[in-house]
Amino acid sequence: MKIVAAHLPAYLPGLELFCKMAQADAVILADHLQYSKHGVLNRNRIKTPEGARWLTVPVLTKGRGRQAIHAVEINNNERWALTHWRALQTHYNKSPYFMHYADRFEGLYHTEWRRLIELNVAGIRTLCACLKLDTPIHLSSECGAVTGNKNWLVELIKRIGGTAYLASPGQRAHAVRENDFSAAGITLIDTNPPMPRYHQLYGEFIPDLSMVDLLFNEGGHYLGELRKKNDARGFAGRIANTDFPSS
């Protein structure tokens, strides 16, 4: 069984993506979908003494109409990279693991990125290296997905040899049509990645931050402990023979 997961290519994503990657044999980043100004495609949150703070990558959207995620360009006239790097240094330099990983992120912010997808994929790969994850990453735009094709996910899973799909509760509710997967012979595996409380600086715990917060505070080994508790193949064995209703 080859398990595939899918996710939006967010900027410095949170824990959910990496839990999926720890459980899957491949991940599809859906960069062919339409870019939205809201959400975490060009921003994410870190923790500061004043609470959660957004780090936002400025992008060029004015006069460009509807854009696919992979087409969005960064506005490098603004000195966002230096601002983000200094924010990480300022707010995490006293965390237990910041210095262990600092060089990797410094390199990320000393590169001039033209497109948002290039930056986001580089950020995800940087986090994967820190977490010792080597799950193959596929961009939907490079796998032939086109906007408007409602069956793109099933087609891409089959194209990369997948036989099972790791579906989070949100995807089950909004993006996954069970009959399409069943007809294609793809097993749906329910997953609900844990969102544990972990050690943070600056007082009361704040959930749903960028993965950098967990990494700098707990280290790359932390995900391995979660992986032991959330082996997707254990769930797969229980539902592999499930037939979804046709209506």
mmCIF file with all atom_site columns, C-alpha atoms in Angstrom, residues 23-232:
data_model
loop_
_atom_site.group_PDB
_atom_site.id
_atom_site.type_symbol
_atom_site.label_atom_id
_atom_site.label_alt_id
_atom_site.label_comp_id
_atom_site.label_asym_id
_atom_site.label_entity_id
_atom_site.label_seq_id
_atom_site.pdbx_PDB_ins_code
_atom_site.Cartn_x
_atom_site.Cartn_y
_atom_site.Cartn_z
_atom_site.occupancy
_atom_site.B_iso_or_equiv
_atom_site.pdbx_formal_charge
_atom_site.auth_seq_id
_atom_site.auth_comp_id
_atom_site.auth_asym_id
_atom_site.auth_atom_id
_atom_site.pdbx_PDB_model_num
ATOM 1   C CA . GLN A 1 23  ? 2.623   8.861  8.043   1.00 0.00 ? 23  GLN A CA 1
ATOM 2   C CA . ALA A 1 24  ? 2.623   8.995  4.241   1.00 0.00 ? 24  ALA A CA 1
ATOM 3   C CA . ASP A 1 25  ? 4.810   7.621  1.457   1.00 0.00 ? 25  ASP A CA 1
ATOM 4   C CA . ALA A 1 26  ? 4.385   10.780 -0.629  1.00 0.00 ? 26  ALA A CA 1
ATOM 5   C CA . VAL A 1 27  ? 2.784   14.207 -0.294  1.00 0.00 ? 27  VAL A CA 1
ATOM 6   C CA . ILE A 1 28  ? 1.138   16.386 -2.932  1.00 0.00 ? 28  ILE A CA 1
ATOM 7   C CA . LEU A 1 29  ? 1.348   20.151 -2.465  1.00 0.00 ? 29  LEU A CA 1
ATOM 8   C CA . ALA A 1 30  ? -1.676  21.635 -4.229  1.00 0.00 ? 30  ALA A CA 1
ATOM 9   C CA . ASP A 1 31  ? -0.076  24.644 -5.897  1.00 0.00 ? 31  ASP A CA 1
ATOM 10  C CA . HIS A 1 32  ? -2.372  24.642 -8.953  1.00 0.00 ? 32  HIS A CA 1
ATOM 11  C CA . LEU A 1 33  ? -5.300  25.905 -6.873  1.00 0.00 ? 33  LEU A CA 1
ATOM 12  C CA . GLN A 1 34  ? -6.308  29.557 -6.846  1.00 0.00 ? 34  GLN A CA 1
ATOM 13  C CA . TYR A 1 35  ? -4.315  31.803 -4.541  1.00 0.00 ? 35  TYR A CA 1
ATOM 14  C CA . SER A 1 36  ? -6.229  33.282 -1.614  1.00 0.00 ? 36  SER A CA 1
ATOM 15  C CA . LYS A 1 37  ? -5.146  36.349 0.321   1.00 0.00 ? 37  LYS A CA 1
ATOM 16  C CA . HIS A 1 38  ? -6.524  34.826 3.489   1.00 0.00 ? 38  HIS A CA 1
ATOM 17  C CA . GLY A 1 39  ? -4.973  31.867 5.258   1.00 0.00 ? 39  GLY A CA 1
ATOM 18  C CA . VAL A 1 40  ? -1.334  30.841 5.542   1.00 0.00 ? 40  VAL A CA 1
ATOM 19  C CA . LEU A 1 41  ? -0.079  30.670 1.962   1.00 0.00 ? 41  LEU A CA 1
ATOM 20  C CA . ASN A 1 42  ? 2.105   33.745 2.460   1.00 0.00 ? 42  ASN A CA 1
ATOM 21  C CA . ARG A 1 43  ? 2.131   34.076 6.234   1.00 0.00 ? 43  ARG A CA 1
ATOM 22  C CA . ASN A 1 44  ? 2.298   32.191 9.508   1.00 0.00 ? 44  ASN A CA 1
ATOM 23  C CA . ARG A 1 45  ? 2.532   32.883 13.222  1.00 0.00 ? 45  ARG A CA 1
ATOM 24  C CA . ILE A 1 46  ? 5.396   32.699 15.690  1.00 0.00 ? 46  ILE A CA 1
ATOM 25  C CA . LYS A 1 47  ? 5.353   33.367 19.429  1.00 0.00 ? 47  LYS A CA 1
ATOM 26  C CA . THR A 1 48  ? 6.700   36.545 21.025  1.00 0.00 ? 48  THR A CA 1
ATOM 27  C CA . PRO A 1 49  ? 6.562   37.995 24.557  1.00 0.00 ? 49  PRO A CA 1
ATOM 28  C CA . GLU A 1 50  ? 3.480   39.946 23.402  1.00 0.00 ? 50  GLU A CA 1
ATOM 29  C CA . GLY A 1 51  ? 1.727   36.841 22.052  1.00 0.00 ? 51  GLY A CA 1
ATOM 30  C CA . ALA A 1 52  ? 1.376   35.409 18.554  1.00 0.00 ? 52  ALA A CA 1
ATOM 31  C CA . ARG A 1 53  ? 2.816   37.479 15.696  1.00 0.00 ? 53  ARG A CA 1
ATOM 32  C CA . TRP A 1 54  ? 2.249   37.081 11.979  1.00 0.00 ? 54  TRP A CA 1
ATOM 33  C CA . LEU A 1 55  ? 5.233   36.871 9.632   1.00 0.00 ? 55  LEU A CA 1
ATOM 34  C CA . THR A 1 56  ? 3.880   37.876 6.217   1.00 0.00 ? 56  THR A CA 1
ATOM 35  C CA . VAL A 1 57  ? 5.611   37.561 2.852   1.00 0.00 ? 57  VAL A CA 1
ATOM 36  C CA . PRO A 1 58  ? 4.533   40.471 0.592   1.00 0.00 ? 58  PRO A CA 1
ATOM 37  C CA . VAL A 1 59  ? 3.237   39.269 -2.767  1.00 0.00 ? 59  VAL A CA 1
ATOM 38  C CA . LEU A 1 60  ? 2.261   40.896 -6.056  1.00 0.00 ? 60  LEU A CA 1
ATOM 39  C CA . THR A 1 61  ? -1.485  40.612 -6.644  1.00 0.00 ? 61  THR A CA 1
ATOM 40  C CA . LYS A 1 62  ? -2.748  44.044 -7.730  1.00 0.00 ? 62  LYS A CA 1
ATOM 41  C CA . GLY A 1 63  ? -3.908  44.029 -11.334 1.00 0.00 ? 63  GLY A CA 1
ATOM 42  C CA . ARG A 1 64  ? -3.025  40.354 -11.798 1.00 0.00 ? 64  ARG A CA 1
ATOM 43  C CA . GLY A 1 65  ? -6.510  38.917 -11.459 1.00 0.00 ? 65  GLY A CA 1
ATOM 44  C CA . ARG A 1 66  ? -6.968  35.374 -10.267 1.00 0.00 ? 66  ARG A CA 1
ATOM 45  C CA . GLN A 1 67  ? -3.650  33.596 -9.930  1.00 0.00 ? 67  GLN A CA 1
ATOM 46  C CA . ALA A 1 68  ? -2.730  29.993 -9.300  1.00 0.00 ? 68  ALA A CA 1
ATOM 47  C CA . ILE A 1 69  ? -0.592  29.589 -6.204  1.00 0.00 ? 69  ILE A CA 1
ATOM 48  C CA . HIS A 1 70  ? 2.434   28.560 -8.272  1.00 0.00 ? 70  HIS A CA 1
ATOM 49  C CA . ALA A 1 71  ? 2.246   31.796 -10.301 1.00 0.00 ? 71  ALA A CA 1
ATOM 50  C CA . VAL A 1 72  ? 2.284   34.248 -7.390  1.00 0.00 ? 72  VAL A CA 1
ATOM 51  C CA . GLU A 1 73  ? 5.421   36.382 -7.206  1.00 0.00 ? 73  GLU A CA 1
ATOM 52  C CA . ILE A 1 74  ? 7.040   37.888 -4.112  1.00 0.00 ? 74  ILE A CA 1
ATOM 53  C CA . ASN A 1 75  ? 7.395   41.652 -3.772  1.00 0.00 ? 75  ASN A CA 1
ATOM 54  C CA . ASN A 1 76  ? 11.114  41.837 -3.121  1.00 0.00 ? 76  ASN A CA 1
ATOM 55  C CA . ASN A 1 77  ? 11.049  45.632 -3.032  1.00 0.00 ? 77  ASN A CA 1
ATOM 56  C CA . GLU A 1 78  ? 10.124  45.155 0.611   1.00 0.00 ? 78  GLU A CA 1
ATOM 57  C CA . ARG A 1 79  ? 12.814  43.889 3.000   1.00 0.00 ? 79  ARG A CA 1
ATOM 58  C CA . TRP A 1 80  ? 10.616  41.118 4.362   1.00 0.00 ? 80  TRP A CA 1
ATOM 59  C CA . ALA A 1 81  ? 13.347  38.431 4.498   1.00 0.00 ? 81  ALA A CA 1
ATOM 60  C CA . LEU A 1 82  ? 15.573  40.427 6.838   1.00 0.00 ? 82  LEU A CA 1
ATOM 61  C CA . THR A 1 83  ? 12.553  41.261 9.002   1.00 0.00 ? 83  THR A CA 1
ATOM 62  C CA . HIS A 1 84  ? 11.536  37.605 9.284   1.00 0.00 ? 84  HIS A CA 1
ATOM 63  C CA . TRP A 1 85  ? 15.048  36.392 10.028  1.00 0.00 ? 85  TRP A CA 1
ATOM 64  C CA . ARG A 1 86  ? 15.570  39.019 12.711  1.00 0.00 ? 86  ARG A CA 1
ATOM 65  C CA . ALA A 1 87  ? 12.198  38.135 14.242  1.00 0.00 ? 87  ALA A CA 1
ATOM 66  C CA . LEU A 1 88  ? 13.215  34.474 14.522  1.00 0.00 ? 88  LEU A CA 1
ATOM 67  C CA . GLN A 1 89  ? 16.562  35.458 16.032  1.00 0.00 ? 89  GLN A CA 1
ATOM 68  C CA . THR A 1 90  ? 15.015  37.878 18.506  1.00 0.00 ? 90  THR A CA 1
ATOM 69  C CA . HIS A 1 91  ? 12.216  35.677 19.764  1.00 0.00 ? 91  HIS A CA 1
ATOM 70  C CA . TYR A 1 92  ? 13.858  32.226 19.662  1.00 0.00 ? 92  TYR A CA 1
ATOM 71  C CA . ASN A 1 93  ? 17.526  32.830 20.460  1.00 0.00 ? 93  ASN A CA 1
ATOM 72  C CA . LYS A 1 94  ? 16.900  31.642 24.023  1.00 0.00 ? 94  LYS A CA 1
ATOM 73  C CA . SER A 1 95  ? 14.943  28.551 23.009  1.00 0.00 ? 95  SER A CA 1
ATOM 74  C CA . PRO A 1 96  ? 16.736  25.223 23.589  1.00 0.00 ? 96  PRO A CA 1
ATOM 75  C CA . TYR A 1 97  ? 17.245  24.283 19.928  1.00 0.00 ? 97  TYR A CA 1
ATOM 76  C CA . PHE A 1 98  ? 17.415  27.554 17.992  1.00 0.00 ? 98  PHE A CA 1
ATOM 77  C CA . MET A 1 99  ? 21.194  27.583 17.595  1.00 0.00 ? 99  MET A CA 1
ATOM 78  C CA . HIS A 1 100 ? 21.132  23.946 16.486  1.00 0.00 ? 100 HIS A CA 1
ATOM 79  C CA . TYR A 1 101 ? 19.024  24.832 13.431  1.00 0.00 ? 101 TYR A CA 1
ATOM 80  C CA . ALA A 1 102 ? 19.766  28.542 12.929  1.00 0.00 ? 102 ALA A CA 1
ATOM 81  C CA . ASP A 1 103 ? 22.181  28.088 10.010  1.00 0.00 ? 103 ASP A CA 1
ATOM 82  C CA . ARG A 1 104 ? 19.563  26.261 7.947   1.00 0.00 ? 104 ARG A CA 1
ATOM 83  C CA . PHE A 1 105 ? 17.062  29.086 8.307   1.00 0.00 ? 105 PHE A CA 1
ATOM 84  C CA . GLU A 1 106 ? 19.631  31.817 7.830   1.00 0.00 ? 106 GLU A CA 1
ATOM 85  C CA . GLY A 1 107 ? 20.362  30.351 4.418   1.00 0.00 ? 107 GLY A CA 1
ATOM 86  C CA . LEU A 1 108 ? 16.655  30.357 3.599   1.00 0.00 ? 108 LEU A CA 1
ATOM 87  C CA . TYR A 1 109 ? 16.419  34.086 4.283   1.00 0.00 ? 109 TYR A CA 1
ATOM 88  C CA . HIS A 1 110 ? 19.634  35.011 2.506   1.00 0.00 ? 110 HIS A CA 1
ATOM 89  C CA . THR A 1 111 ? 18.325  33.687 -0.801  1.00 0.00 ? 111 THR A CA 1
ATOM 90  C CA . GLU A 1 112 ? 16.249  35.951 -3.052  1.00 0.00 ? 112 GLU A CA 1
ATOM 91  C CA . TRP A 1 113 ? 13.128  34.051 -4.058  1.00 0.00 ? 113 TRP A CA 1
ATOM 92  C CA . ARG A 1 114 ? 11.061  35.191 -7.036  1.00 0.00 ? 114 ARG A CA 1
ATOM 93  C CA . ARG A 1 115 ? 7.947   33.070 -6.640  1.00 0.00 ? 115 ARG A CA 1
ATOM 94  C CA . LEU A 1 116 ? 6.115   32.310 -3.411  1.00 0.00 ? 116 LEU A CA 1
ATOM 95  C CA . ILE A 1 117 ? 5.944   28.586 -4.176  1.00 0.00 ? 117 ILE A CA 1
ATOM 96  C CA . GLU A 1 118 ? 9.746   28.421 -4.423  1.00 0.00 ? 118 GLU A CA 1
ATOM 97  C CA . LEU A 1 119 ? 10.117  29.970 -0.978  1.00 0.00 ? 119 LEU A CA 1
ATOM 98  C CA . ASN A 1 120 ? 7.392   27.837 0.567   1.00 0.00 ? 120 ASN A CA 1
ATOM 99  C CA . VAL A 1 121 ? 8.757   24.562 -0.787  1.00 0.00 ? 121 VAL A CA 1
ATOM 100 C CA . ALA A 1 122 ? 12.256  25.523 0.355   1.00 0.00 ? 122 ALA A CA 1
ATOM 101 C CA . GLY A 1 123 ? 10.874  26.278 3.821   1.00 0.00 ? 123 GLY A CA 1
ATOM 102 C CA . ILE A 1 124 ? 9.066   22.943 3.942   1.00 0.00 ? 124 ILE A CA 1
ATOM 103 C CA . ARG A 1 125 ? 12.196  21.091 2.812   1.00 0.00 ? 125 ARG A CA 1
ATOM 104 C CA . THR A 1 126 ? 14.251  22.923 5.432   1.00 0.00 ? 126 THR A CA 1
ATOM 105 C CA . LEU A 1 127 ? 11.836  21.863 8.155   1.00 0.00 ? 127 LEU A CA 1
ATOM 106 C CA . CYS A 1 128 ? 11.792  18.297 6.795   1.00 0.00 ? 128 CYS A CA 1
ATOM 107 C CA . ALA A 1 129 ? 15.591  18.149 6.984   1.00 0.00 ? 129 ALA A CA 1
ATOM 108 C CA . CYS A 1 130 ? 15.482  19.303 10.602  1.00 0.00 ? 130 CYS A CA 1
ATOM 109 C CA . LEU A 1 131 ? 12.809  16.698 11.371  1.00 0.00 ? 131 LEU A CA 1
ATOM 110 C CA . LYS A 1 132 ? 14.657  13.959 9.449   1.00 0.00 ? 132 LYS A CA 1
ATOM 111 C CA . LEU A 1 133 ? 11.710  13.483 7.093   1.00 0.00 ? 133 LEU A CA 1
ATOM 112 C CA . ASP A 1 134 ? 12.478  12.315 3.562   1.00 0.00 ? 134 ASP A CA 1
ATOM 113 C CA . THR A 1 135 ? 8.920   11.904 2.264   1.00 0.00 ? 135 THR A CA 1
ATOM 114 C CA . PRO A 1 136 ? 8.856   12.682 -1.493  1.00 0.00 ? 136 PRO A CA 1
ATOM 115 C CA . ILE A 1 137 ? 7.133   15.978 -2.338  1.00 0.00 ? 137 ILE A CA 1
ATOM 116 C CA . HIS A 1 138 ? 5.122   16.425 -5.550  1.00 0.00 ? 138 HIS A CA 1
ATOM 117 C CA . LEU A 1 139 ? 3.768   19.755 -6.806  1.00 0.00 ? 139 LEU A CA 1
ATOM 118 C CA . SER A 1 140 ? 0.312   19.349 -8.310  1.00 0.00 ? 140 SER A CA 1
ATOM 119 C CA . SER A 1 141 ? 1.124   21.879 -11.060 1.00 0.00 ? 141 SER A CA 1
ATOM 120 C CA . GLU A 1 142 ? 4.040   19.715 -12.178 1.00 0.00 ? 142 GLU A CA 1
ATOM 121 C CA . CYS A 1 143 ? 1.925   16.546 -12.122 1.00 0.00 ? 143 CYS A CA 1
ATOM 122 C CA . GLY A 1 144 ? -0.609  17.810 -14.655 1.00 0.00 ? 144 GLY A CA 1
ATOM 123 C CA . ALA A 1 145 ? -3.350  19.126 -12.370 1.00 0.00 ? 145 ALA A CA 1
ATOM 124 C CA . VAL A 1 146 ? -5.457  21.931 -13.850 1.00 0.00 ? 146 VAL A CA 1
ATOM 125 C CA . THR A 1 147 ? -7.801  24.411 -12.209 1.00 0.00 ? 147 THR A CA 1
ATOM 126 C CA . GLY A 1 148 ? -11.448 23.413 -12.498 1.00 0.00 ? 148 GLY A CA 1
ATOM 127 C CA . ASN A 1 149 ? -10.887 19.653 -12.547 1.00 0.00 ? 149 ASN A CA 1
ATOM 128 C CA . LYS A 1 150 ? -12.833 18.418 -9.526  1.00 0.00 ? 150 LYS A CA 1
ATOM 129 C CA . ASN A 1 151 ? -11.231 14.991 -9.779  1.00 0.00 ? 151 ASN A CA 1
ATOM 130 C CA . TRP A 1 152 ? -7.636  16.248 -9.757  1.00 0.00 ? 152 TRP A CA 1
ATOM 131 C CA . LEU A 1 153 ? -6.689  14.667 -6.441  1.00 0.00 ? 153 LEU A CA 1
ATOM 132 C CA . VAL A 1 154 ? -7.794  11.159 -7.394  1.00 0.00 ? 154 VAL A CA 1
ATOM 133 C CA . GLU A 1 155 ? -6.020  11.463 -10.744 1.00 0.00 ? 155 GLU A CA 1
ATOM 134 C CA . LEU A 1 156 ? -2.780  12.654 -9.166  1.00 0.00 ? 156 LEU A CA 1
ATOM 135 C CA . ILE A 1 157 ? -2.788  9.942  -6.517  1.00 0.00 ? 157 ILE A CA 1
ATOM 136 C CA . LYS A 1 158 ? -3.112  7.324  -9.251  1.00 0.00 ? 158 LYS A CA 1
ATOM 137 C CA . ARG A 1 159 ? -0.460  9.059  -11.375 1.00 0.00 ? 159 ARG A CA 1
ATOM 138 C CA . ILE A 1 160 ? 2.180   8.807  -8.652  1.00 0.00 ? 160 ILE A CA 1
ATOM 139 C CA . GLY A 1 161 ? 1.247   5.214  -7.845  1.00 0.00 ? 161 GLY A CA 1
ATOM 140 C CA . GLY A 1 162 ? -0.794  5.834  -4.711  1.00 0.00 ? 162 GLY A CA 1
ATOM 141 C CA . THR A 1 163 ? -3.302  3.290  -3.445  1.00 0.00 ? 163 THR A CA 1
ATOM 142 C CA . ALA A 1 164 ? -4.482  5.072  -0.284  1.00 0.00 ? 164 ALA A CA 1
ATOM 143 C CA . TYR A 1 165 ? -5.197  8.654  0.727   1.00 0.00 ? 165 TYR A CA 1
ATOM 144 C CA . LEU A 1 166 ? -4.634  10.166 4.157   1.00 0.00 ? 166 LEU A CA 1
ATOM 145 C CA . ALA A 1 167 ? -7.688  12.363 4.787   1.00 0.00 ? 167 ALA A CA 1
ATOM 146 C CA . SER A 1 168 ? -7.910  14.832 7.656   1.00 0.00 ? 168 SER A CA 1
ATOM 147 C CA . PRO A 1 169 ? -11.317 15.730 9.166   1.00 0.00 ? 169 PRO A CA 1
ATOM 148 C CA . GLY A 1 170 ? -11.376 19.052 7.315   1.00 0.00 ? 170 GLY A CA 1
ATOM 149 C CA . GLN A 1 171 ? -10.723 17.366 3.970   1.00 0.00 ? 171 GLN A CA 1
ATOM 150 C CA . ARG A 1 172 ? -13.394 14.763 4.689   1.00 0.00 ? 172 ARG A CA 1
ATOM 151 C CA . ALA A 1 173 ? -15.903 17.535 5.276   1.00 0.00 ? 173 ALA A CA 1
ATOM 152 C CA . HIS A 1 174 ? -15.059 19.795 2.335   1.00 0.00 ? 174 HIS A CA 1
ATOM 153 C CA . ALA A 1 175 ? -12.704 18.342 -0.262  1.00 0.00 ? 175 ALA A CA 1
ATOM 154 C CA . VAL A 1 176 ? -13.040 14.560 -0.413  1.00 0.00 ? 176 VAL A CA 1
ATOM 155 C CA . ARG A 1 177 ? -15.814 12.879 -2.388  1.00 0.00 ? 177 ARG A CA 1
ATOM 156 C CA . GLU A 1 178 ? -15.741 9.313  -1.118  1.00 0.00 ? 178 GLU A CA 1
ATOM 157 C CA . ASN A 1 179 ? -17.362 7.738  -4.185  1.00 0.00 ? 179 ASN A CA 1
ATOM 158 C CA . ASP A 1 180 ? -14.610 9.047  -6.482  1.00 0.00 ? 180 ASP A CA 1
ATOM 159 C CA . PHE A 1 181 ? -11.905 7.437  -4.372  1.00 0.00 ? 181 PHE A CA 1
ATOM 160 C CA . SER A 1 182 ? -13.792 4.166  -4.053  1.00 0.00 ? 182 SER A CA 1
ATOM 161 C CA . ALA A 1 183 ? -14.379 3.989  -7.815  1.00 0.00 ? 183 ALA A CA 1
ATOM 162 C CA . ALA A 1 184 ? -10.664 4.512  -8.418  1.00 0.00 ? 184 ALA A CA 1
ATOM 163 C CA . GLY A 1 185 ? -9.713  1.769  -5.970  1.00 0.00 ? 185 GLY A CA 1
ATOM 164 C CA . ILE A 1 186 ? -8.135  4.206  -3.520  1.00 0.00 ? 186 ILE A CA 1
ATOM 165 C CA . THR A 1 187 ? -8.529  3.483  0.178   1.00 0.00 ? 187 THR A CA 1
ATOM 166 C CA . LEU A 1 188 ? -9.417  6.446  2.360   1.00 0.00 ? 188 LEU A CA 1
ATOM 167 C CA . ILE A 1 189 ? -7.564  6.558  5.657   1.00 0.00 ? 189 ILE A CA 1
ATOM 168 C CA . ASP A 1 190 ? -8.894  8.875  8.323   1.00 0.00 ? 190 ASP A CA 1
ATOM 169 C CA . THR A 1 191 ? -6.251  10.759 10.232  1.00 0.00 ? 191 THR A CA 1
ATOM 170 C CA . ASN A 1 192 ? -6.578  13.340 12.949  1.00 0.00 ? 192 ASN A CA 1
ATOM 171 C CA . PRO A 1 193 ? -3.048  14.608 13.612  1.00 0.00 ? 193 PRO A CA 1
ATOM 172 C CA . PRO A 1 194 ? -2.437  15.339 17.290  1.00 0.00 ? 194 PRO A CA 1
ATOM 173 C CA . MET A 1 195 ? -1.972  18.950 18.266  1.00 0.00 ? 195 MET A CA 1
ATOM 174 C CA . PRO A 1 196 ? -0.154  18.453 21.580  1.00 0.00 ? 196 PRO A CA 1
ATOM 175 C CA . ARG A 1 197 ? 0.865   21.038 24.109  1.00 0.00 ? 197 ARG A CA 1
ATOM 176 C CA . TYR A 1 198 ? 4.638   21.385 24.222  1.00 0.00 ? 198 TYR A CA 1
ATOM 177 C CA . HIS A 1 199 ? 7.197   23.599 25.927  1.00 0.00 ? 199 HIS A CA 1
ATOM 178 C CA . GLN A 1 200 ? 7.101   27.212 24.739  1.00 0.00 ? 200 GLN A CA 1
ATOM 179 C CA . LEU A 1 201 ? 8.783   30.406 25.820  1.00 0.00 ? 201 LEU A CA 1
ATOM 180 C CA . TYR A 1 202 ? 6.825   33.421 27.043  1.00 0.00 ? 202 TYR A CA 1
ATOM 181 C CA . GLY A 1 203 ? 4.172   31.995 29.321  1.00 0.00 ? 203 GLY A CA 1
ATOM 182 C CA . GLU A 1 204 ? 0.808   30.520 28.425  1.00 0.00 ? 204 GLU A CA 1
ATOM 183 C CA . PHE A 1 205 ? 0.702   27.977 25.599  1.00 0.00 ? 205 PHE A CA 1
ATOM 184 C CA . ILE A 1 206 ? -0.487  29.235 22.198  1.00 0.00 ? 206 ILE A CA 1
ATOM 185 C CA . PRO A 1 207 ? -1.627  26.576 19.677  1.00 0.00 ? 207 PRO A CA 1
ATOM 186 C CA . ASP A 1 208 ? -1.562  26.588 15.871  1.00 0.00 ? 208 ASP A CA 1
ATOM 187 C CA . LEU A 1 209 ? 1.781   28.285 15.346  1.00 0.00 ? 209 LEU A CA 1
ATOM 188 C CA . SER A 1 210 ? 4.344   27.622 12.633  1.00 0.00 ? 210 SER A CA 1
ATOM 189 C CA . MET A 1 211 ? 6.338   24.412 12.990  1.00 0.00 ? 211 MET A CA 1
ATOM 190 C CA . VAL A 1 212 ? 9.412   26.534 13.719  1.00 0.00 ? 212 VAL A CA 1
ATOM 191 C CA . ASP A 1 213 ? 8.010   27.211 17.191  1.00 0.00 ? 213 ASP A CA 1
ATOM 192 C CA . LEU A 1 214 ? 7.872   23.518 18.067  1.00 0.00 ? 214 LEU A CA 1
ATOM 193 C CA . LEU A 1 215 ? 11.212  22.818 16.376  1.00 0.00 ? 215 LEU A CA 1
ATOM 194 C CA . PHE A 1 216 ? 13.138  25.529 18.220  1.00 0.00 ? 216 PHE A CA 1
ATOM 195 C CA . ASN A 1 217 ? 11.574  24.619 21.572  1.00 0.00 ? 217 ASN A CA 1
ATOM 196 C CA . GLU A 1 218 ? 11.507  20.809 21.416  1.00 0.00 ? 218 GLU A CA 1
ATOM 197 C CA . GLY A 1 219 ? 13.918  19.773 18.673  1.00 0.00 ? 219 GLY A CA 1
ATOM 198 C CA . GLY A 1 220 ? 13.567  17.584 15.614  1.00 0.00 ? 220 GLY A CA 1
ATOM 199 C CA . HIS A 1 221 ? 13.171  14.359 17.590  1.00 0.00 ? 221 HIS A CA 1
ATOM 200 C CA . TYR A 1 222 ? 9.744   15.408 18.893  1.00 0.00 ? 222 TYR A CA 1
ATOM 201 C CA . LEU A 1 223 ? 7.938   14.377 15.715  1.00 0.00 ? 223 LEU A CA 1
ATOM 202 C CA . GLY A 1 224 ? 9.369   10.869 16.005  1.00 0.00 ? 224 GLY A CA 1
ATOM 203 C CA . GLU A 1 225 ? 7.554   10.378 19.284  1.00 0.00 ? 225 GLU A CA 1
ATOM 204 C CA . LEU A 1 226 ? 4.284   11.463 17.687  1.00 0.00 ? 226 LEU A CA 1
ATOM 205 C CA . ARG A 1 227 ? 4.930   9.179  14.751  1.00 0.00 ? 227 ARG A CA 1
ATOM 206 C CA . LYS A 1 228 ? 5.066   6.134  17.006  1.00 0.00 ? 228 LYS A CA 1
ATOM 207 C CA . LYS A 1 229 ? 1.585   6.976  18.264  1.00 0.00 ? 229 LYS A CA 1
ATOM 208 C CA . ASN A 1 230 ? 0.077   7.736  14.858  1.00 0.00 ? 230 ASN A CA 1
ATOM 209 C CA . ASP A 1 231 ? 1.154   5.083  12.378  1.00 0.00 ? 231 ASP A CA 1
ATOM 210 C CA . ALA A 1 232 ? -1.167  5.463  9.400   1.00 0.00 ? 232 ALA A CA 1
#
